[in-house]
Short mmCIF file of C-alpha atoms and ligand atoms in Angstrom, two decimals:
data_model
loop_
_atom_site.label_atom_id
_atom_site.label_comp_id
_atom_site.label_asym_id
_atom_site.label_seq_id
_atom_site.Cartn_x
_atom_site.Cartn_y
_atom_site.Cartn_z
CA UNK A 1 68.80 208.13 -40.72
CA UNK A 2 68.52 205.50 -43.48
CA UNK A 3 65.61 203.35 -44.63
CA UNK A 4 65.60 200.80 -47.49
CA UNK A 5 62.64 200.81 -49.50
CA UNK A 6 61.27 198.83 -52.41
CA UNK A 7 59.87 200.31 -55.45
CA UNK A 8 58.28 198.02 -58.03
CA UNK A 9 59.38 198.32 -61.58
CA UNK A 10 56.40 199.50 -63.69
CA UNK A 11 55.66 197.51 -66.67
CA UNK A 12 54.18 199.64 -69.36
CA UNK A 13 51.90 198.40 -72.31
CA UNK A 14 53.91 198.31 -75.65
CA UNK A 15 51.71 201.17 -76.77
CA UNK A 16 52.74 203.42 -73.88
CA UNK A 17 56.31 202.30 -74.35
CA UNK A 18 56.10 203.46 -77.88
CA UNK A 19 54.42 206.68 -76.94
CA UNK A 20 57.27 207.39 -74.46
CA UNK A 21 60.02 206.63 -76.88
CA UNK A 22 58.99 209.06 -79.24
CA UNK A 23 58.56 212.03 -76.79
CA UNK A 24 61.05 214.79 -78.03
CA UNK A 25 64.09 215.55 -75.89
CA UNK A 26 63.18 219.14 -75.66
CA UNK A 27 59.84 218.11 -74.00
CA UNK A 28 61.58 215.82 -71.51
CA UNK A 29 64.09 218.54 -70.53
CA UNK A 30 61.35 221.04 -70.11
CA UNK A 31 59.81 218.67 -67.61
CA UNK A 32 62.94 217.96 -65.36
CA UNK A 33 64.31 221.34 -65.67
CA UNK A 34 60.98 222.91 -64.32
CA UNK A 35 60.07 220.10 -61.78
CA UNK A 36 59.79 221.80 -58.29
CA UNK A 37 61.51 218.57 -56.64
CA UNK A 38 65.40 218.19 -56.60
CA UNK A 39 66.52 215.75 -59.32
CA UNK A 40 70.14 214.55 -58.79
CA UNK A 41 71.55 211.78 -60.99
CA UNK A 42 74.89 209.75 -60.64
CA UNK A 43 76.13 207.44 -63.07
CA UNK A 44 77.33 203.97 -61.99
CA UNK A 45 80.90 205.49 -61.19
CA UNK A 46 79.44 208.03 -58.87
CA UNK A 47 79.86 210.98 -61.47
CA UNK A 48 77.15 213.48 -61.48
CA UNK A 49 75.29 213.34 -64.86
CA UNK A 50 72.30 215.72 -64.23
CA UNK A 51 71.11 218.13 -61.69
CA UNK A 52 68.07 219.94 -62.20
CA UNK A 53 67.70 223.78 -61.19
CA UNK A 54 65.45 223.18 -58.24
CA UNK A 55 68.15 221.33 -56.27
CA UNK A 56 69.87 224.66 -55.89
CA UNK A 57 67.39 225.56 -53.34
CA UNK A 58 68.71 222.85 -51.09
CA UNK A 59 72.48 222.70 -51.40
CA UNK A 60 73.08 226.39 -53.02
CA UNK A 61 75.09 225.22 -55.93
CA UNK A 62 74.68 225.77 -59.71
CA UNK A 63 74.03 222.69 -61.68
CA UNK A 64 77.10 223.57 -63.66
CA UNK A 65 79.27 223.42 -60.70
CA UNK A 66 78.18 219.78 -60.05
CA UNK A 67 77.97 218.00 -63.42
CA UNK A 68 80.97 215.86 -64.53
CA UNK A 69 82.29 215.96 -60.88
CA UNK A 70 82.74 212.50 -58.89
CA UNK A 71 80.66 212.36 -55.92
CA UNK A 72 83.88 212.51 -53.60
CA UNK A 73 85.04 215.54 -55.37
CA UNK A 74 82.00 217.61 -54.29
CA UNK A 75 82.95 219.19 -51.09
CA UNK A 76 81.83 217.51 -47.81
CA UNK A 77 79.93 219.81 -45.45
CA UNK A 78 77.61 220.90 -48.08
CA UNK A 79 75.16 218.10 -47.48
CA UNK A 80 75.20 214.79 -45.76
CA UNK A 81 74.97 211.84 -45.80
CA UNK A 82 76.20 210.75 -49.20
CA UNK A 83 74.22 207.69 -50.21
CA UNK A 84 75.64 206.86 -53.50
CA UNK A 85 77.97 204.12 -51.96
CA UNK A 86 75.22 202.42 -50.07
CA UNK A 87 72.83 202.37 -53.03
CA UNK A 88 75.59 200.57 -55.17
CA UNK A 89 76.36 198.06 -52.36
CA UNK A 90 72.87 197.21 -51.42
CA UNK A 91 71.47 197.66 -54.92
CA UNK A 92 68.17 198.90 -53.71
CA UNK A 93 66.52 202.22 -53.31
CA UNK A 94 67.45 204.02 -50.01
CA UNK A 95 65.69 207.00 -48.19
CA UNK A 96 68.07 209.20 -46.15
CA UNK A 97 67.38 212.13 -44.18
CA UNK A 98 69.75 214.68 -45.73
CA UNK A 99 71.14 217.79 -43.87
CA UNK A 100 72.01 220.68 -46.38
CA UNK A 101 74.27 222.75 -44.41
CA UNK A 102 74.37 225.80 -46.55
CA UNK A 103 70.71 226.41 -46.71
CA UNK A 104 69.89 224.91 -43.36
CA UNK A 105 67.42 222.48 -44.39
CA UNK A 106 66.82 218.87 -43.51
CA UNK A 107 64.83 216.77 -46.21
CA UNK A 108 64.12 213.25 -47.01
CA UNK A 109 66.01 212.22 -50.02
CA UNK A 110 65.02 209.04 -52.02
CA UNK A 111 68.01 207.40 -53.85
CA UNK A 112 66.83 204.99 -56.57
CA UNK A 113 69.11 202.74 -58.56
CA UNK A 114 68.19 202.33 -62.35
CA UNK A 115 69.43 199.02 -63.97
CA UNK A 116 70.53 198.24 -67.41
CA UNK A 117 69.63 195.25 -69.47
CA UNK A 118 72.26 192.99 -67.72
CA UNK A 119 70.80 193.85 -64.25
CA UNK A 120 73.73 196.08 -63.59
CA UNK A 121 73.24 199.69 -61.90
CA UNK A 122 73.45 202.33 -64.70
CA UNK A 123 72.16 205.32 -62.84
CA UNK A 124 71.17 206.58 -59.30
CA UNK A 125 68.36 208.96 -59.12
CA UNK A 126 67.96 211.05 -55.99
CA UNK A 127 64.94 213.23 -55.44
CA UNK A 128 63.99 215.50 -52.56
CA UNK A 129 61.43 218.04 -51.83
CA UNK A 130 60.47 220.22 -48.78
CA UNK A 131 57.31 221.73 -47.82
CA UNK A 132 56.39 224.43 -50.16
CA UNK A 133 56.18 228.02 -49.07
CA UNK A 134 55.73 231.11 -50.99
CA UNK A 135 59.28 232.22 -50.23
CA UNK A 136 60.67 229.07 -51.87
CA UNK A 137 58.86 229.75 -55.03
CA UNK A 138 60.56 233.04 -55.68
CA UNK A 139 63.82 230.97 -56.18
CA UNK A 140 64.05 231.88 -59.96
CA UNK A 141 64.49 235.50 -60.05
CA UNK A 142 64.05 235.63 -63.78
CA UNK A 143 60.43 234.63 -63.51
CA UNK A 144 57.55 236.20 -61.75
CA UNK A 145 57.08 234.92 -58.30
CA UNK A 146 53.97 233.17 -57.67
CA UNK A 147 50.92 235.25 -56.95
CA UNK A 148 49.57 234.61 -53.52
CA UNK A 149 45.89 234.64 -52.71
CA UNK A 150 46.10 236.57 -49.55
CA UNK A 151 47.74 239.81 -48.69
CA UNK A 152 50.46 238.74 -46.33
CA UNK A 153 53.95 239.89 -46.55
CA UNK A 154 55.91 236.62 -46.33
CA UNK A 155 57.01 236.80 -49.86
CA UNK A 156 59.05 239.72 -49.62
CA UNK A 157 59.87 240.04 -45.79
CA UNK A 158 62.26 237.59 -44.40
CA UNK A 159 61.79 236.22 -40.79
CA UNK A 160 59.87 233.25 -39.36
CA UNK A 161 60.36 233.70 -35.47
CA UNK A 162 57.16 233.78 -33.42
CA UNK A 163 57.84 237.56 -32.25
CA UNK A 164 58.47 238.74 -35.68
CA UNK A 165 55.47 236.85 -37.17
CA UNK A 166 53.33 238.49 -34.48
CA UNK A 167 54.49 241.87 -35.83
CA UNK A 168 53.70 241.20 -39.26
CA UNK A 169 50.35 240.02 -38.34
CA UNK A 170 49.60 243.32 -36.75
CA UNK A 171 50.80 245.07 -39.83
CA UNK A 172 48.75 242.93 -41.96
CA UNK A 173 45.66 244.13 -40.14
CA UNK A 174 46.64 247.67 -41.24
CA UNK A 175 46.69 246.55 -44.96
CA UNK A 176 43.04 247.19 -45.84
CA UNK A 177 42.07 249.70 -43.23
CA UNK A 178 43.33 253.36 -43.34
CA UNK A 179 44.75 253.46 -39.69
CA UNK A 180 47.87 255.10 -38.55
CA UNK A 181 50.78 252.80 -37.75
CA UNK A 182 53.45 253.32 -35.25
CA UNK A 183 56.39 251.21 -35.62
CA UNK A 184 58.99 251.02 -32.77
CA UNK A 185 62.38 249.12 -32.63
CA UNK A 186 66.17 249.65 -32.47
CA UNK A 187 68.11 251.01 -35.39
CA UNK A 188 68.27 248.76 -38.30
CA UNK A 189 65.53 246.39 -37.28
CA UNK A 190 63.63 247.13 -40.55
CA UNK A 191 61.07 249.88 -39.58
CA UNK A 192 61.48 251.90 -42.77
CA UNK A 193 61.48 248.52 -44.80
CA UNK A 194 58.10 247.48 -43.14
CA UNK A 195 56.64 250.89 -43.42
CA UNK A 196 57.25 250.71 -47.38
CA UNK A 197 56.08 247.18 -47.48
CA UNK A 198 52.91 248.09 -45.71
CA UNK A 199 52.25 250.85 -48.16
CA UNK A 200 52.94 248.43 -51.32
CA UNK A 201 50.22 246.19 -49.88
CA UNK A 202 47.88 248.83 -48.85
CA UNK A 203 44.71 250.36 -50.43
CA UNK A 204 46.91 253.33 -51.17
CA UNK A 205 49.51 251.29 -53.05
CA UNK A 206 48.94 253.09 -56.43
CA UNK A 207 49.56 256.45 -54.81
CA UNK A 208 53.06 257.87 -53.77
CA UNK A 209 55.03 256.70 -50.87
CA UNK A 210 57.61 259.24 -49.18
CA UNK A 211 59.76 258.88 -46.32
CA UNK A 212 61.63 261.51 -44.47
CA UNK A 213 64.02 260.99 -41.38
CA UNK A 214 63.13 263.67 -38.91
CA UNK A 215 66.36 263.46 -37.23
CA UNK A 216 68.54 264.13 -40.26
CA UNK A 217 67.16 267.63 -41.13
CA UNK A 218 67.47 270.84 -39.10
CA UNK A 219 64.09 272.05 -37.72
CA UNK A 220 63.81 275.01 -39.81
CA UNK A 221 64.30 273.21 -43.06
CA UNK A 222 62.12 270.17 -41.93
CA UNK A 223 58.93 272.34 -41.72
CA UNK A 224 59.36 273.64 -45.36
CA UNK A 225 60.32 270.02 -46.45
CA UNK A 226 57.28 268.72 -44.90
CA UNK A 227 54.63 271.35 -45.54
CA UNK A 228 56.08 273.49 -48.37
CA UNK A 229 56.10 277.21 -48.67
CA UNK A 230 54.40 280.03 -50.35
CA UNK A 231 56.34 282.47 -52.86
CA UNK A 232 58.40 284.99 -50.95
CA UNK A 233 58.07 283.02 -47.78
CA UNK A 234 61.78 283.70 -46.56
CA UNK A 235 64.76 285.16 -48.16
CA UNK A 236 66.47 282.63 -50.45
CA UNK A 237 63.40 280.66 -51.06
CA UNK A 238 62.27 279.61 -54.56
CA UNK A 239 60.26 282.62 -55.80
CA UNK A 240 57.48 280.29 -57.18
CA UNK A 241 57.19 278.73 -53.85
CA UNK A 242 57.55 274.90 -53.15
CA UNK A 243 55.16 271.85 -52.51
CA UNK A 244 56.11 269.79 -49.26
CA UNK A 245 56.26 266.16 -49.02
CA UNK A 246 52.66 266.02 -47.30
CA UNK A 247 51.17 267.38 -50.41
CA UNK A 248 53.49 265.19 -52.66
CA UNK A 249 52.22 262.17 -50.74
CA UNK A 250 48.63 263.12 -51.16
CA UNK A 251 46.45 260.15 -51.46
CA UNK A 252 49.34 257.85 -50.34
CA UNK A 253 51.63 257.34 -47.27
CA UNK A 254 54.03 259.56 -45.62
CA UNK A 255 56.62 257.82 -43.39
CA UNK A 256 58.08 259.80 -40.63
CA UNK A 257 61.14 258.07 -39.45
CA UNK A 258 62.60 259.18 -35.99
CA UNK A 259 59.33 260.94 -35.20
CA UNK A 260 60.61 261.33 -31.46
CA UNK A 261 62.94 264.23 -32.95
CA UNK A 262 60.16 266.20 -34.19
CA UNK A 263 59.94 269.60 -32.49
CA UNK A 264 56.56 270.47 -30.43
CA UNK A 265 55.35 273.15 -33.10
CA UNK A 266 55.89 270.51 -35.91
CA UNK A 267 54.12 267.80 -33.85
CA UNK A 268 51.16 270.26 -33.58
CA UNK A 269 51.04 270.63 -37.38
CA UNK A 270 51.24 266.92 -37.97
CA UNK A 271 48.22 266.38 -35.53
CA UNK A 272 46.32 268.74 -37.69
CA UNK A 273 46.89 266.83 -40.71
CA UNK A 274 45.83 263.75 -38.89
CA UNK A 275 42.74 265.11 -37.27
CA UNK A 276 41.48 267.60 -39.86
CA UNK A 277 43.34 266.68 -43.12
CA UNK A 278 44.75 270.04 -43.46
CA UNK A 279 47.91 272.21 -42.90
CA UNK A 280 49.21 275.73 -43.67
CA UNK A 281 52.45 276.01 -45.88
CA UNK A 282 55.27 278.02 -44.39
CA UNK A 283 54.56 281.74 -44.91
CA UNK A 284 50.93 280.96 -45.99
CA UNK A 285 47.78 281.88 -44.29
CA UNK A 286 45.25 279.51 -45.85
CA UNK A 287 44.72 275.96 -45.02
CA UNK A 288 45.54 273.32 -47.78
CA UNK A 289 43.70 270.07 -47.77
CA UNK A 290 45.21 266.72 -47.95
CA UNK A 291 44.53 263.02 -47.53
CA UNK A 292 47.76 261.21 -46.36
CA UNK A 293 48.34 258.25 -44.28
CA UNK A 294 51.09 258.91 -41.71
CA UNK A 295 53.14 255.87 -40.60
CA UNK A 296 55.70 256.71 -38.08
CA UNK A 297 58.78 255.05 -36.52
CA UNK A 298 61.22 255.71 -33.68
CA UNK A 299 63.61 253.94 -31.61
CA UNK A 300 63.03 256.24 -28.75
CA UNK A 301 60.63 255.56 -25.68
CA UNK A 302 57.84 258.02 -26.54
CA UNK A 303 56.02 257.51 -23.19
CA UNK A 304 59.25 258.75 -21.58
CA UNK A 305 59.35 261.65 -23.88
CA UNK A 306 55.82 262.49 -23.10
CA UNK A 307 56.78 262.51 -19.34
CA UNK A 308 59.45 264.90 -20.20
CA UNK A 309 57.14 267.17 -22.13
CA UNK A 310 58.95 266.57 -25.43
CA UNK A 311 56.29 264.60 -27.17
CA UNK A 312 52.63 265.42 -27.29
CA UNK A 313 50.40 262.62 -25.81
CA UNK A 314 47.54 263.46 -28.09
CA UNK A 315 49.85 262.92 -31.19
CA UNK A 316 51.13 259.70 -29.57
CA UNK A 317 47.65 258.24 -28.93
CA UNK A 318 46.61 259.25 -32.61
CA UNK A 319 49.56 257.59 -34.23
CA UNK A 320 49.33 254.60 -31.86
CA UNK A 321 46.32 252.89 -33.16
CA UNK A 322 48.38 250.06 -34.29
CA UNK A 323 51.57 249.67 -32.56
CA UNK A 324 54.36 247.18 -33.71
CA UNK A 325 57.40 246.92 -31.72
CA UNK A 326 60.12 244.98 -33.95
CA UNK A 327 62.37 242.83 -31.61
CA UNK A 328 66.15 243.14 -32.20
CA UNK A 329 67.75 240.55 -34.02
CA UNK A 330 69.58 239.21 -30.93
CA UNK A 331 66.17 238.29 -29.59
CA UNK A 332 65.06 236.43 -32.60
CA UNK A 333 68.16 234.27 -33.24
CA UNK A 334 66.04 231.73 -35.49
CA UNK A 335 65.79 234.66 -38.11
CA UNK A 336 69.54 235.25 -38.28
CA UNK A 337 70.40 232.26 -40.54
CA UNK A 338 67.32 232.97 -42.69
CA UNK A 339 68.37 236.63 -43.21
CA UNK A 340 72.02 235.58 -43.70
CA UNK A 341 71.18 233.12 -46.35
CA UNK A 342 68.91 235.72 -48.18
CA UNK A 343 71.54 238.21 -48.13
CA UNK A 344 74.14 235.67 -49.30
CA UNK A 345 71.89 234.80 -52.23
CA UNK A 346 71.35 238.51 -53.13
CA UNK A 347 74.91 239.18 -53.12
CA UNK A 348 75.78 236.10 -55.18
CA UNK A 349 73.33 237.44 -57.75
CA UNK A 350 74.91 240.97 -57.50
CA UNK A 351 78.53 239.98 -57.87
CA UNK A 352 77.98 236.81 -60.11
CA UNK A 353 79.52 234.57 -57.32
CA UNK A 354 78.39 231.22 -55.68
CA UNK A 355 79.88 231.77 -52.22
CA UNK A 356 78.67 229.54 -49.38
CA UNK A 357 78.69 229.49 -45.65
CA UNK A 358 79.88 226.23 -43.96
CA UNK A 359 78.50 225.02 -40.80
CA UNK A 360 80.96 226.93 -38.55
CA UNK A 361 80.36 230.19 -40.27
CA UNK A 362 76.62 229.61 -39.86
CA UNK A 363 77.19 229.00 -36.10
CA UNK A 364 79.40 232.24 -35.92
CA UNK A 365 76.94 234.26 -37.66
CA UNK A 366 73.98 233.16 -35.68
CA UNK A 367 75.86 233.35 -32.17
CA UNK A 368 76.75 236.98 -32.71
CA UNK A 369 74.36 239.62 -31.33
CA UNK A 370 74.24 241.95 -34.33
CA UNK A 371 73.82 245.32 -32.21
CA UNK A 372 73.19 247.04 -35.64
CA UNK A 373 70.59 244.58 -36.38
CA UNK A 374 69.61 243.62 -39.98
CA UNK A 375 71.44 246.54 -41.41
CA UNK A 376 74.66 245.35 -39.96
CA UNK A 377 74.12 241.73 -40.84
CA UNK A 378 73.25 242.83 -44.51
CA UNK A 379 76.53 244.79 -44.75
CA UNK A 380 78.55 242.26 -43.02
CA UNK A 381 77.29 239.67 -45.50
CA UNK A 382 78.11 241.65 -48.56
CA UNK A 383 81.48 242.51 -46.99
CA UNK A 384 82.23 238.70 -46.57
CA UNK A 385 81.27 237.85 -50.25
CA UNK A 386 83.35 240.59 -51.66
CA UNK A 387 86.38 240.00 -49.39
CA UNK A 388 86.44 236.15 -49.57
CA UNK A 389 88.69 234.53 -52.17
CA UNK A 390 87.20 231.18 -51.82
CA UNK A 391 83.88 229.61 -52.48
CA UNK A 392 83.48 228.73 -48.80
CA UNK A 393 83.49 231.92 -46.91
CA UNK A 394 86.59 231.92 -44.73
CA UNK A 395 85.97 232.05 -40.82
CA UNK A 396 88.87 234.35 -40.47
CA UNK A 397 87.22 236.98 -42.41
CA UNK A 398 84.34 236.94 -39.83
CA UNK A 399 86.84 237.28 -36.92
CA UNK A 400 88.42 240.20 -38.67
CA UNK A 401 85.13 241.94 -39.07
CA UNK A 402 84.40 241.45 -35.38
CA UNK A 403 87.82 242.79 -34.42
CA UNK A 404 87.33 245.88 -36.69
CA UNK A 405 83.92 246.29 -34.88
CA UNK A 406 85.81 246.16 -31.57
CA UNK A 407 83.82 243.05 -30.63
CA UNK A 408 86.75 240.74 -29.92
CA UNK A 409 90.24 241.47 -28.71
CA UNK A 410 92.95 241.08 -31.43
CA UNK A 411 94.82 238.01 -32.17
CA UNK A 412 93.87 234.45 -32.93
CA UNK A 413 94.68 233.19 -29.42
CA UNK A 414 91.43 234.93 -28.25
CA UNK A 415 89.35 232.89 -30.53
CA UNK A 416 86.58 231.11 -29.06
CA UNK A 417 86.64 227.40 -30.38
CA UNK A 418 83.52 225.56 -31.24
CA UNK A 419 82.96 221.80 -32.17
CA UNK A 420 79.97 220.43 -33.80
CA UNK A 421 78.53 218.79 -30.56
CA UNK A 422 78.67 222.13 -28.76
CA UNK A 423 76.92 223.80 -31.41
CA UNK A 424 74.16 221.21 -31.50
CA UNK A 425 73.79 221.24 -27.79
CA UNK A 426 73.64 225.02 -27.46
CA UNK A 427 71.04 225.17 -30.37
CA UNK A 428 68.82 222.40 -29.08
CA UNK A 429 68.94 223.88 -25.48
CA UNK A 430 68.33 227.44 -26.54
CA UNK A 431 65.28 226.55 -28.82
CA UNK A 432 63.81 223.82 -26.37
CA UNK A 433 64.03 226.05 -23.47
CA UNK A 434 62.19 228.60 -25.27
CA UNK A 435 59.41 226.70 -26.74
CA UNK A 436 59.30 223.24 -24.63
CA UNK A 437 57.95 221.51 -27.71
CA UNK A 438 59.74 218.97 -29.75
CA UNK A 439 57.34 219.99 -32.90
CA UNK A 440 58.59 223.59 -32.43
CA UNK A 441 62.25 222.45 -32.21
CA UNK A 442 61.63 220.49 -35.32
CA UNK A 443 60.24 223.49 -37.15
CA UNK A 444 62.78 225.98 -35.90
CA UNK A 445 66.16 224.11 -36.55
CA UNK A 446 64.59 222.37 -39.76
CA UNK A 447 64.78 218.64 -38.78
CA UNK A 448 62.06 215.95 -38.74
CA UNK A 449 59.98 215.32 -35.62
CA UNK A 450 61.74 212.03 -34.99
CA UNK A 451 65.26 213.58 -35.16
CA UNK A 452 64.10 216.41 -32.79
CA UNK A 453 62.90 213.72 -30.38
CA UNK A 454 66.30 212.29 -30.47
CA UNK A 455 68.12 215.45 -29.99
CA UNK A 456 65.98 216.17 -26.96
CA UNK A 457 66.61 212.63 -25.63
CA UNK A 458 70.24 213.27 -25.98
CA UNK A 459 70.88 217.00 -25.07
CA UNK A 460 68.09 217.75 -22.62
CA UNK A 461 67.46 214.58 -20.89
CA UNK A 462 71.08 213.35 -21.24
CA UNK A 463 69.90 209.86 -22.14
CA UNK A 464 71.66 207.68 -24.84
CA UNK A 465 70.18 208.31 -28.38
CA UNK A 466 71.36 207.08 -31.76
CA UNK A 467 73.30 209.32 -33.69
CA UNK A 468 71.74 210.81 -37.00
N1 LIG B 501 62.62 241.47 -42.63
C1 LIG B 501 63.49 242.03 -43.64
N2 LIG B 501 63.71 241.19 -44.74
C2 LIG B 501 64.75 241.67 -45.69
N3 LIG B 501 65.47 242.64 -45.50
C3 LIG B 501 65.14 243.44 -44.57
C4 LIG B 501 64.28 243.10 -43.61
N4 LIG B 501 64.11 244.07 -42.54
C5 LIG B 501 65.15 245.11 -42.91
N5 LIG B 501 65.63 244.67 -43.93
C6 LIG B 501 66.71 245.63 -44.58
O1 LIG B 501 67.62 245.91 -43.50
C7 LIG B 501 68.23 247.07 -43.74
C8 LIG B 501 67.84 248.07 -42.51
O2 LIG B 501 66.30 248.27 -42.49
P1 LIG B 501 65.77 249.61 -42.19
O3 LIG B 501 66.31 250.74 -42.76
O4 LIG B 501 64.19 249.55 -42.61
O5 LIG B 501 65.86 249.75 -40.59
P2 LIG B 501 65.31 250.85 -39.65
O6 LIG B 501 64.73 250.18 -38.40
O7 LIG B 501 64.32 251.66 -40.35
O8 LIG B 501 66.60 251.70 -39.29
P3 LIG B 501 66.79 253.24 -38.81
O9 LIG B 501 65.89 253.17 -37.29
O10 LIG B 501 68.28 253.38 -38.41
O11 LIG B 501 66.22 254.05 -39.67
C9 LIG B 501 67.44 247.62 -45.07
O12 LIG B 501 68.47 247.51 -46.14
C10 LIG B 501 66.36 246.85 -45.38
O13 LIG B 501 66.12 246.55 -46.74
#
């Protein structure tokens, strides 16, 4: 979408002109380098002469990778449209709706020609800015992130789908009250991660957080790990005895992962901690007192375990005061791209690279079901970054990954082929079928309301609609 606009040249008073001219270069640099909006400047030959750091948020490239390059040299597919030629031809400001493919953003960009004394274009200055969210403000890792006035998790927890946001809302309710929380979800959906995030925001944040996976430790060891033991409790034990995790977490939070694996006798001891704030260490005969918040997680169906008499219903109801079920990644497709971009950024920082996804790779990633959920996605992105020899991550590496995971038969002939039309149609269909709202479609796929309306006209109603 393109629009022509007019911007009146501002005439300053001679005094103000004089003031501007004496401003030190250092100060001017500070201003443009710290501006939140993107500032992107081409000279009259289309060569990039300046890019401020903010623009990285939109197209994912370091200023150093762009400055000195001609517009045409900058890889297509990173953002579109390229409006330089049109500004030069029309000699007036042009507003475009730019799609930034790497970061999956759609933003209005204002492209303004600056004329020299002979009336010739000297520079084209483009600026763009999106809606501000706290996640965006953390784009400079070297600086402290902006402090938010409320206690929500959105600064550090990635995910914007409705189902996931509903989970966060429930968890946020547990921030200022000392209720037990039960987190359910498939492996890798982020149960441990959310339990720790909850602790860091909770009233107990200045006290310890301990986590233990009940499935990973044999039952006899698990009891002493959790409750500790007194001196001489059993042969081979430390003669001084040992403090367990429950005591170590005193005042703080203990996270019991895979709680469904806990034996019935240990379930009874945990229930006593919850109800009476007390426990007896292994080999002991006196109660110890403790104040610990228990957060638990499982990917098992606890109600089913209760029916099978493998899980105590009184413990279930005690833990279940706030229950959060994290949906698997395949049911919150809208979060896959967000998370993939987040992990790409983290790995670029870790390995000092500037790798990028192109449109097709983004589609492949969001189309896949990720049975291992966020853990699998995180590992796959790291692997792509490490294995890729090019700046744009190669599609073949993703297919190779899927083949190794046994997800697609070997051989290039088996590849599913995609084209941009199919991708757009599928995406619009999927999101619109789910939300039945053009506003929601615009929000989820990151386009303007008018573009969303055009997409609905074209792909849902099958009517003619102008291309963007
Ligand atoms: N919303 C999120 N934003 C960013 N990273 C996340 C998010 N959720 C999970 N992760 C990351 O994904 C990985 C897997 O998460 P986690 O270990 O919490 O999953 P889990 O559900 O506890 O898995 P399991 O049931 O196998 O123990 C971790 O590295 C975690 O940091």
